[in-house]
Amino acid sequence: MASTTTRVLRLLSLLQDRSYTGRELAERLGVTERTLRQDIQRLRELGYPVHAERGAIGGYRLGQGAKMPPLLLDDDEAVAVALAVGLAEDGSTGIADIDASLTRALAKLQQILPKRLQRKVTTLRSATAVGPATIGSREPDAPVPAATLTVVAGAIRDGATLLATHADTETETEVEPYRLISWRRRWFLVAYDLGAHAWRALPVADLIHVRFASRRFAARSLPDDDLVAFVLREVAQTGWKVHARVTVLAPAETVIARINPAVGVVEAVDSHTSILVTGADAMETLAIYLSMLMMDFRVDGPPELVAHIRTLARRYTEALDR
């Protein structure tokens, strides 16, 4: 029979999943129901609110108490929490007085993580940068499997090339990976494409298969000192489903100050006019984004965006005329 401490921790782990009958718990722990009741009392004394319900469908379950007891996490859960807290700490939460709490929580978790999990978390965090919050609606999520991010982060750490298959073309290309960027709940890989001989900001969600190649590489000169800015400029020009070229009736410096230069490419035309190249995953999002500039503008393209804005203008006008 396992030691009392080990058995009680196992009991706690079981109760965090779902409710169990006393017989189920006793069988899984290999103890009598009398010993089970003693272990449940030990948990209650430690501050864990274990509730008991009588009847045919009754049993034991972990409820909410008056204070916060310790949690038991499995390996995947511990890595997920450490990464999420770390990314929140790296980025701006926008919530007052929370940053210090994030730092303390992460320090406590890192202190007890086994070395093998620490290495996994450290590899992913060191390979990742976080993009800024931006004006406009959030685009639809593009989730990426944790296993894919682990492979990519490992290649970045080791300076090893990756073989990546893009979902659109289903062709495999070899790339030198340099940095993962997390922005708007999306992941991008800054990489040098050895086939195209060009720097890319690859949407990781579009890579249906990623694996280690057989060789190491010497680091190249980066395309920009700020790789977050590089990714967001690439996304603005080529990374969205819908792109737009807009003439803004304001100086380039004014537009850049309003939107953050990394969100789109801003070019000065003269002292009173500039060009903005930007994009989104939906025409509706792009139209809303442009309205939030709070500046006069003229859409140079695409024609579909012009038509959509005309429709919005008609609806707004009719709403005011009633």
mmCIF file with all atom_site columns, C-alpha atoms in Angstrom, residues 82-197:
data_model
loop_
_atom_site.group_PDB
_atom_site.id
_atom_site.type_symbol
_atom_site.label_atom_id
_atom_site.label_alt_id
_atom_site.label_comp_id
_atom_site.label_asym_id
_atom_site.label_entity_id
_atom_site.label_seq_id
_atom_site.pdbx_PDB_ins_code
_atom_site.Cartn_x
_atom_site.Cartn_y
_atom_site.Cartn_z
_atom_site.occupancy
_atom_site.B_iso_or_equiv
_atom_site.pdbx_formal_charge
_atom_site.auth_seq_id
_atom_site.auth_comp_id
_atom_site.auth_asym_id
_atom_site.auth_atom_id
_atom_site.pdbx_PDB_model_num
ATOM 1   C CA . ALA A 1 82  ? 3.504   28.236 -17.218 1.00 0.00 ? 82  ALA A CA 1
ATOM 2   C CA . LEU A 1 83  ? 3.416   29.217 -20.895 1.00 0.00 ? 83  LEU A CA 1
ATOM 3   C CA . ALA A 1 84  ? 0.137   31.123 -20.594 1.00 0.00 ? 84  ALA A CA 1
ATOM 4   C CA . VAL A 1 85  ? 1.307   33.035 -17.526 1.00 0.00 ? 85  VAL A CA 1
ATOM 5   C CA . GLY A 1 86  ? 4.684   33.688 -19.154 1.00 0.00 ? 86  GLY A CA 1
ATOM 6   C CA . LEU A 1 87  ? 3.128   35.065 -22.345 1.00 0.00 ? 87  LEU A CA 1
ATOM 7   C CA . ALA A 1 88  ? 0.775   37.248 -20.299 1.00 0.00 ? 88  ALA A CA 1
ATOM 8   C CA . GLU A 1 89  ? 3.785   38.522 -18.340 1.00 0.00 ? 89  GLU A CA 1
ATOM 9   C CA . ASP A 1 90  ? 5.733   39.229 -21.556 1.00 0.00 ? 90  ASP A CA 1
ATOM 10  C CA . GLY A 1 91  ? 2.813   41.071 -23.170 1.00 0.00 ? 91  GLY A CA 1
ATOM 11  C CA . SER A 1 92  ? 0.635   43.823 -21.828 1.00 0.00 ? 92  SER A CA 1
ATOM 12  C CA . THR A 1 93  ? -2.430  42.589 -19.954 1.00 0.00 ? 93  THR A CA 1
ATOM 13  C CA . GLY A 1 94  ? -3.947  46.039 -19.656 1.00 0.00 ? 94  GLY A CA 1
ATOM 14  C CA . ILE A 1 95  ? -5.092  45.164 -16.119 1.00 0.00 ? 95  ILE A CA 1
ATOM 15  C CA . ALA A 1 96  ? -3.828  47.281 -13.243 1.00 0.00 ? 96  ALA A CA 1
ATOM 16  C CA . ASP A 1 97  ? -1.934  45.581 -10.403 1.00 0.00 ? 97  ASP A CA 1
ATOM 17  C CA . ILE A 1 98  ? -1.809  42.176 -12.104 1.00 0.00 ? 98  ILE A CA 1
ATOM 18  C CA . ASP A 1 99  ? 1.743   42.117 -13.480 1.00 0.00 ? 99  ASP A CA 1
ATOM 19  C CA . ALA A 1 100 ? 3.366   41.585 -10.068 1.00 0.00 ? 100 ALA A CA 1
ATOM 20  C CA . SER A 1 101 ? 0.936   38.738 -9.363  1.00 0.00 ? 101 SER A CA 1
ATOM 21  C CA . LEU A 1 102 ? 1.798   37.117 -12.690 1.00 0.00 ? 102 LEU A CA 1
ATOM 22  C CA . THR A 1 103 ? 5.504   37.310 -11.888 1.00 0.00 ? 103 THR A CA 1
ATOM 23  C CA . ARG A 1 104 ? 5.013   35.736 -8.449  1.00 0.00 ? 104 ARG A CA 1
ATOM 24  C CA . ALA A 1 105 ? 2.774   32.973 -9.804  1.00 0.00 ? 105 ALA A CA 1
ATOM 25  C CA . LEU A 1 106 ? 5.258   32.123 -12.540 1.00 0.00 ? 106 LEU A CA 1
ATOM 26  C CA . ALA A 1 107 ? 8.176   32.067 -10.079 1.00 0.00 ? 107 ALA A CA 1
ATOM 27  C CA . LYS A 1 108 ? 6.313   29.648 -7.792  1.00 0.00 ? 108 LYS A CA 1
ATOM 28  C CA . LEU A 1 109 ? 5.445   27.342 -10.679 1.00 0.00 ? 109 LEU A CA 1
ATOM 29  C CA . GLN A 1 110 ? 8.944   27.356 -12.140 1.00 0.00 ? 110 GLN A CA 1
ATOM 30  C CA . GLN A 1 111 ? 10.408  26.554 -8.737  1.00 0.00 ? 111 GLN A CA 1
ATOM 31  C CA . ILE A 1 112 ? 8.570   23.224 -8.523  1.00 0.00 ? 112 ILE A CA 1
ATOM 32  C CA . LEU A 1 113 ? 8.547   22.193 -12.203 1.00 0.00 ? 113 LEU A CA 1
ATOM 33  C CA . PRO A 1 114 ? 10.672  19.104 -12.898 1.00 0.00 ? 114 PRO A CA 1
ATOM 34  C CA . LYS A 1 115 ? 13.774  19.888 -14.958 1.00 0.00 ? 115 LYS A CA 1
ATOM 35  C CA . ARG A 1 116 ? 12.391  18.144 -18.051 1.00 0.00 ? 116 ARG A CA 1
ATOM 36  C CA . LEU A 1 117 ? 9.305   20.384 -17.965 1.00 0.00 ? 117 LEU A CA 1
ATOM 37  C CA . GLN A 1 118 ? 11.378  23.463 -17.149 1.00 0.00 ? 118 GLN A CA 1
ATOM 38  C CA . ARG A 1 119 ? 13.456  22.842 -20.277 1.00 0.00 ? 119 ARG A CA 1
ATOM 39  C CA . LYS A 1 120 ? 10.292  22.565 -22.371 1.00 0.00 ? 120 LYS A CA 1
ATOM 40  C CA . VAL A 1 121 ? 8.839   25.809 -21.000 1.00 0.00 ? 121 VAL A CA 1
ATOM 41  C CA . THR A 1 122 ? 12.156  27.654 -21.261 1.00 0.00 ? 122 THR A CA 1
ATOM 42  C CA . THR A 1 123 ? 12.657  26.555 -24.861 1.00 0.00 ? 123 THR A CA 1
ATOM 43  C CA . LEU A 1 124 ? 9.221   27.773 -25.901 1.00 0.00 ? 124 LEU A CA 1
ATOM 44  C CA . ARG A 1 125 ? 9.452   31.070 -23.993 1.00 0.00 ? 125 ARG A CA 1
ATOM 45  C CA . SER A 1 126 ? 12.960  31.914 -25.198 1.00 0.00 ? 126 SER A CA 1
ATOM 46  C CA . ALA A 1 127 ? 11.894  31.301 -28.811 1.00 0.00 ? 127 ALA A CA 1
ATOM 47  C CA . THR A 1 128 ? 8.764   33.470 -28.542 1.00 0.00 ? 128 THR A CA 1
ATOM 48  C CA . ALA A 1 129 ? 8.033   37.189 -28.641 1.00 0.00 ? 129 ALA A CA 1
ATOM 49  C CA . VAL A 1 130 ? 4.622   38.809 -28.180 1.00 0.00 ? 130 VAL A CA 1
ATOM 50  C CA . GLY A 1 131 ? 3.117   41.330 -30.573 1.00 0.00 ? 131 GLY A CA 1
ATOM 51  C CA . PRO A 1 132 ? 1.322   44.485 -29.378 1.00 0.00 ? 132 PRO A CA 1
ATOM 52  C CA . ALA A 1 133 ? -2.381  45.021 -28.897 1.00 0.00 ? 133 ALA A CA 1
ATOM 53  C CA . THR A 1 134 ? -3.848  46.840 -31.900 1.00 0.00 ? 134 THR A CA 1
ATOM 54  C CA . ILE A 1 135 ? -6.875  48.849 -32.943 1.00 0.00 ? 135 ILE A CA 1
ATOM 55  C CA . GLY A 1 136 ? -9.776  46.935 -34.442 1.00 0.00 ? 136 GLY A CA 1
ATOM 56  C CA . SER A 1 137 ? -11.668 43.695 -33.979 1.00 0.00 ? 137 SER A CA 1
ATOM 57  C CA . ARG A 1 138 ? -9.798  40.536 -33.112 1.00 0.00 ? 138 ARG A CA 1
ATOM 58  C CA . GLU A 1 139 ? -9.476  38.157 -36.042 1.00 0.00 ? 139 GLU A CA 1
ATOM 59  C CA . PRO A 1 140 ? -10.724 34.561 -35.786 1.00 0.00 ? 140 PRO A CA 1
ATOM 60  C CA . ASP A 1 141 ? -8.425  32.309 -33.765 1.00 0.00 ? 141 ASP A CA 1
ATOM 61  C CA . ALA A 1 142 ? -5.876  30.121 -35.559 1.00 0.00 ? 142 ALA A CA 1
ATOM 62  C CA . PRO A 1 143 ? -4.928  27.499 -32.954 1.00 0.00 ? 143 PRO A CA 1
ATOM 63  C CA . VAL A 1 144 ? -1.640  25.603 -33.264 1.00 0.00 ? 144 VAL A CA 1
ATOM 64  C CA . PRO A 1 145 ? -0.897  22.178 -31.702 1.00 0.00 ? 145 PRO A CA 1
ATOM 65  C CA . ALA A 1 146 ? 1.494   22.391 -28.761 1.00 0.00 ? 146 ALA A CA 1
ATOM 66  C CA . ALA A 1 147 ? 3.588   19.632 -30.341 1.00 0.00 ? 147 ALA A CA 1
ATOM 67  C CA . THR A 1 148 ? 4.172   21.820 -33.424 1.00 0.00 ? 148 THR A CA 1
ATOM 68  C CA . LEU A 1 149 ? 5.324   24.766 -31.302 1.00 0.00 ? 149 LEU A CA 1
ATOM 69  C CA . THR A 1 150 ? 7.622   22.457 -29.348 1.00 0.00 ? 150 THR A CA 1
ATOM 70  C CA . VAL A 1 151 ? 9.291   21.208 -32.545 1.00 0.00 ? 151 VAL A CA 1
ATOM 71  C CA . VAL A 1 152 ? 9.709   24.737 -33.914 1.00 0.00 ? 152 VAL A CA 1
ATOM 72  C CA . ALA A 1 153 ? 11.050  26.128 -30.619 1.00 0.00 ? 153 ALA A CA 1
ATOM 73  C CA . GLY A 1 154 ? 13.487  23.225 -30.355 1.00 0.00 ? 154 GLY A CA 1
ATOM 74  C CA . ALA A 1 155 ? 14.820  23.914 -33.849 1.00 0.00 ? 155 ALA A CA 1
ATOM 75  C CA . ILE A 1 156 ? 15.257  27.609 -33.002 1.00 0.00 ? 156 ILE A CA 1
ATOM 76  C CA . ARG A 1 157 ? 17.166  26.676 -29.855 1.00 0.00 ? 157 ARG A CA 1
ATOM 77  C CA . ASP A 1 158 ? 19.426  24.182 -31.659 1.00 0.00 ? 158 ASP A CA 1
ATOM 78  C CA . GLY A 1 159 ? 19.954  26.258 -34.823 1.00 0.00 ? 159 GLY A CA 1
ATOM 79  C CA . ALA A 1 160 ? 18.547  23.408 -36.924 1.00 0.00 ? 160 ALA A CA 1
ATOM 80  C CA . THR A 1 161 ? 16.632  23.723 -40.180 1.00 0.00 ? 161 THR A CA 1
ATOM 81  C CA . LEU A 1 162 ? 12.990  22.668 -40.434 1.00 0.00 ? 162 LEU A CA 1
ATOM 82  C CA . LEU A 1 163 ? 11.045  20.951 -43.176 1.00 0.00 ? 163 LEU A CA 1
ATOM 83  C CA . ALA A 1 164 ? 7.594   22.553 -43.312 1.00 0.00 ? 164 ALA A CA 1
ATOM 84  C CA . THR A 1 165 ? 4.600   21.659 -45.474 1.00 0.00 ? 165 THR A CA 1
ATOM 85  C CA . HIS A 1 166 ? 2.209   24.529 -46.253 1.00 0.00 ? 166 HIS A CA 1
ATOM 86  C CA . ALA A 1 167 ? -1.499  23.700 -46.290 1.00 0.00 ? 167 ALA A CA 1
ATOM 87  C CA . ASP A 1 168 ? -2.235  25.720 -49.459 1.00 0.00 ? 168 ASP A CA 1
ATOM 88  C CA . THR A 1 169 ? 0.416   24.171 -51.701 1.00 0.00 ? 169 THR A CA 1
ATOM 89  C CA . GLU A 1 170 ? 1.073   20.881 -49.856 1.00 0.00 ? 170 GLU A CA 1
ATOM 90  C CA . THR A 1 171 ? 4.711   21.276 -50.870 1.00 0.00 ? 171 THR A CA 1
ATOM 91  C CA . GLU A 1 172 ? 7.571   20.875 -48.421 1.00 0.00 ? 172 GLU A CA 1
ATOM 92  C CA . THR A 1 173 ? 10.171  23.572 -48.048 1.00 0.00 ? 173 THR A CA 1
ATOM 93  C CA . GLU A 1 174 ? 13.265  23.823 -45.877 1.00 0.00 ? 174 GLU A CA 1
ATOM 94  C CA . VAL A 1 175 ? 13.601  26.892 -43.672 1.00 0.00 ? 175 VAL A CA 1
ATOM 95  C CA . GLU A 1 176 ? 15.980  28.303 -41.104 1.00 0.00 ? 176 GLU A CA 1
ATOM 96  C CA . PRO A 1 177 ? 13.804  29.178 -38.042 1.00 0.00 ? 177 PRO A CA 1
ATOM 97  C CA . TYR A 1 178 ? 14.723  32.235 -35.984 1.00 0.00 ? 178 TYR A CA 1
ATOM 98  C CA . ARG A 1 179 ? 11.792  33.369 -33.830 1.00 0.00 ? 179 ARG A CA 1
ATOM 99  C CA . LEU A 1 180 ? 8.191   32.573 -32.906 1.00 0.00 ? 180 LEU A CA 1
ATOM 100 C CA . ILE A 1 181 ? 5.868   35.577 -32.635 1.00 0.00 ? 181 ILE A CA 1
ATOM 101 C CA . SER A 1 182 ? 2.540   35.402 -30.793 1.00 0.00 ? 182 SER A CA 1
ATOM 102 C CA . TRP A 1 183 ? 0.113   38.111 -31.908 1.00 0.00 ? 183 TRP A CA 1
ATOM 103 C CA . ARG A 1 184 ? -3.680  38.329 -31.672 1.00 0.00 ? 184 ARG A CA 1
ATOM 104 C CA . ARG A 1 185 ? -3.904  34.670 -30.598 1.00 0.00 ? 185 ARG A CA 1
ATOM 105 C CA . ARG A 1 186 ? -1.979  33.672 -33.738 1.00 0.00 ? 186 ARG A CA 1
ATOM 106 C CA . TRP A 1 187 ? 1.513   32.255 -34.149 1.00 0.00 ? 187 TRP A CA 1
ATOM 107 C CA . PHE A 1 188 ? 4.040   33.298 -36.794 1.00 0.00 ? 188 PHE A CA 1
ATOM 108 C CA . LEU A 1 189 ? 7.495   31.933 -37.509 1.00 0.00 ? 189 LEU A CA 1
ATOM 109 C CA . VAL A 1 190 ? 10.250  34.264 -38.664 1.00 0.00 ? 190 VAL A CA 1
ATOM 110 C CA . ALA A 1 191 ? 12.281  32.068 -40.982 1.00 0.00 ? 191 ALA A CA 1
ATOM 111 C CA . TYR A 1 192 ? 14.605  32.219 -43.959 1.00 0.00 ? 192 TYR A CA 1
ATOM 112 C CA . ASP A 1 193 ? 13.120  30.191 -46.823 1.00 0.00 ? 193 ASP A CA 1
ATOM 113 C CA . LEU A 1 194 ? 16.011  28.292 -48.429 1.00 0.00 ? 194 LEU A CA 1
ATOM 114 C CA . GLY A 1 195 ? 13.955  27.521 -51.540 1.00 0.00 ? 195 GLY A CA 1
ATOM 115 C CA . ALA A 1 196 ? 12.809  31.092 -52.203 1.00 0.00 ? 196 ALA A CA 1
ATOM 116 C CA . HIS A 1 197 ? 15.989  32.668 -50.728 1.00 0.00 ? 197 HIS A CA 1
#
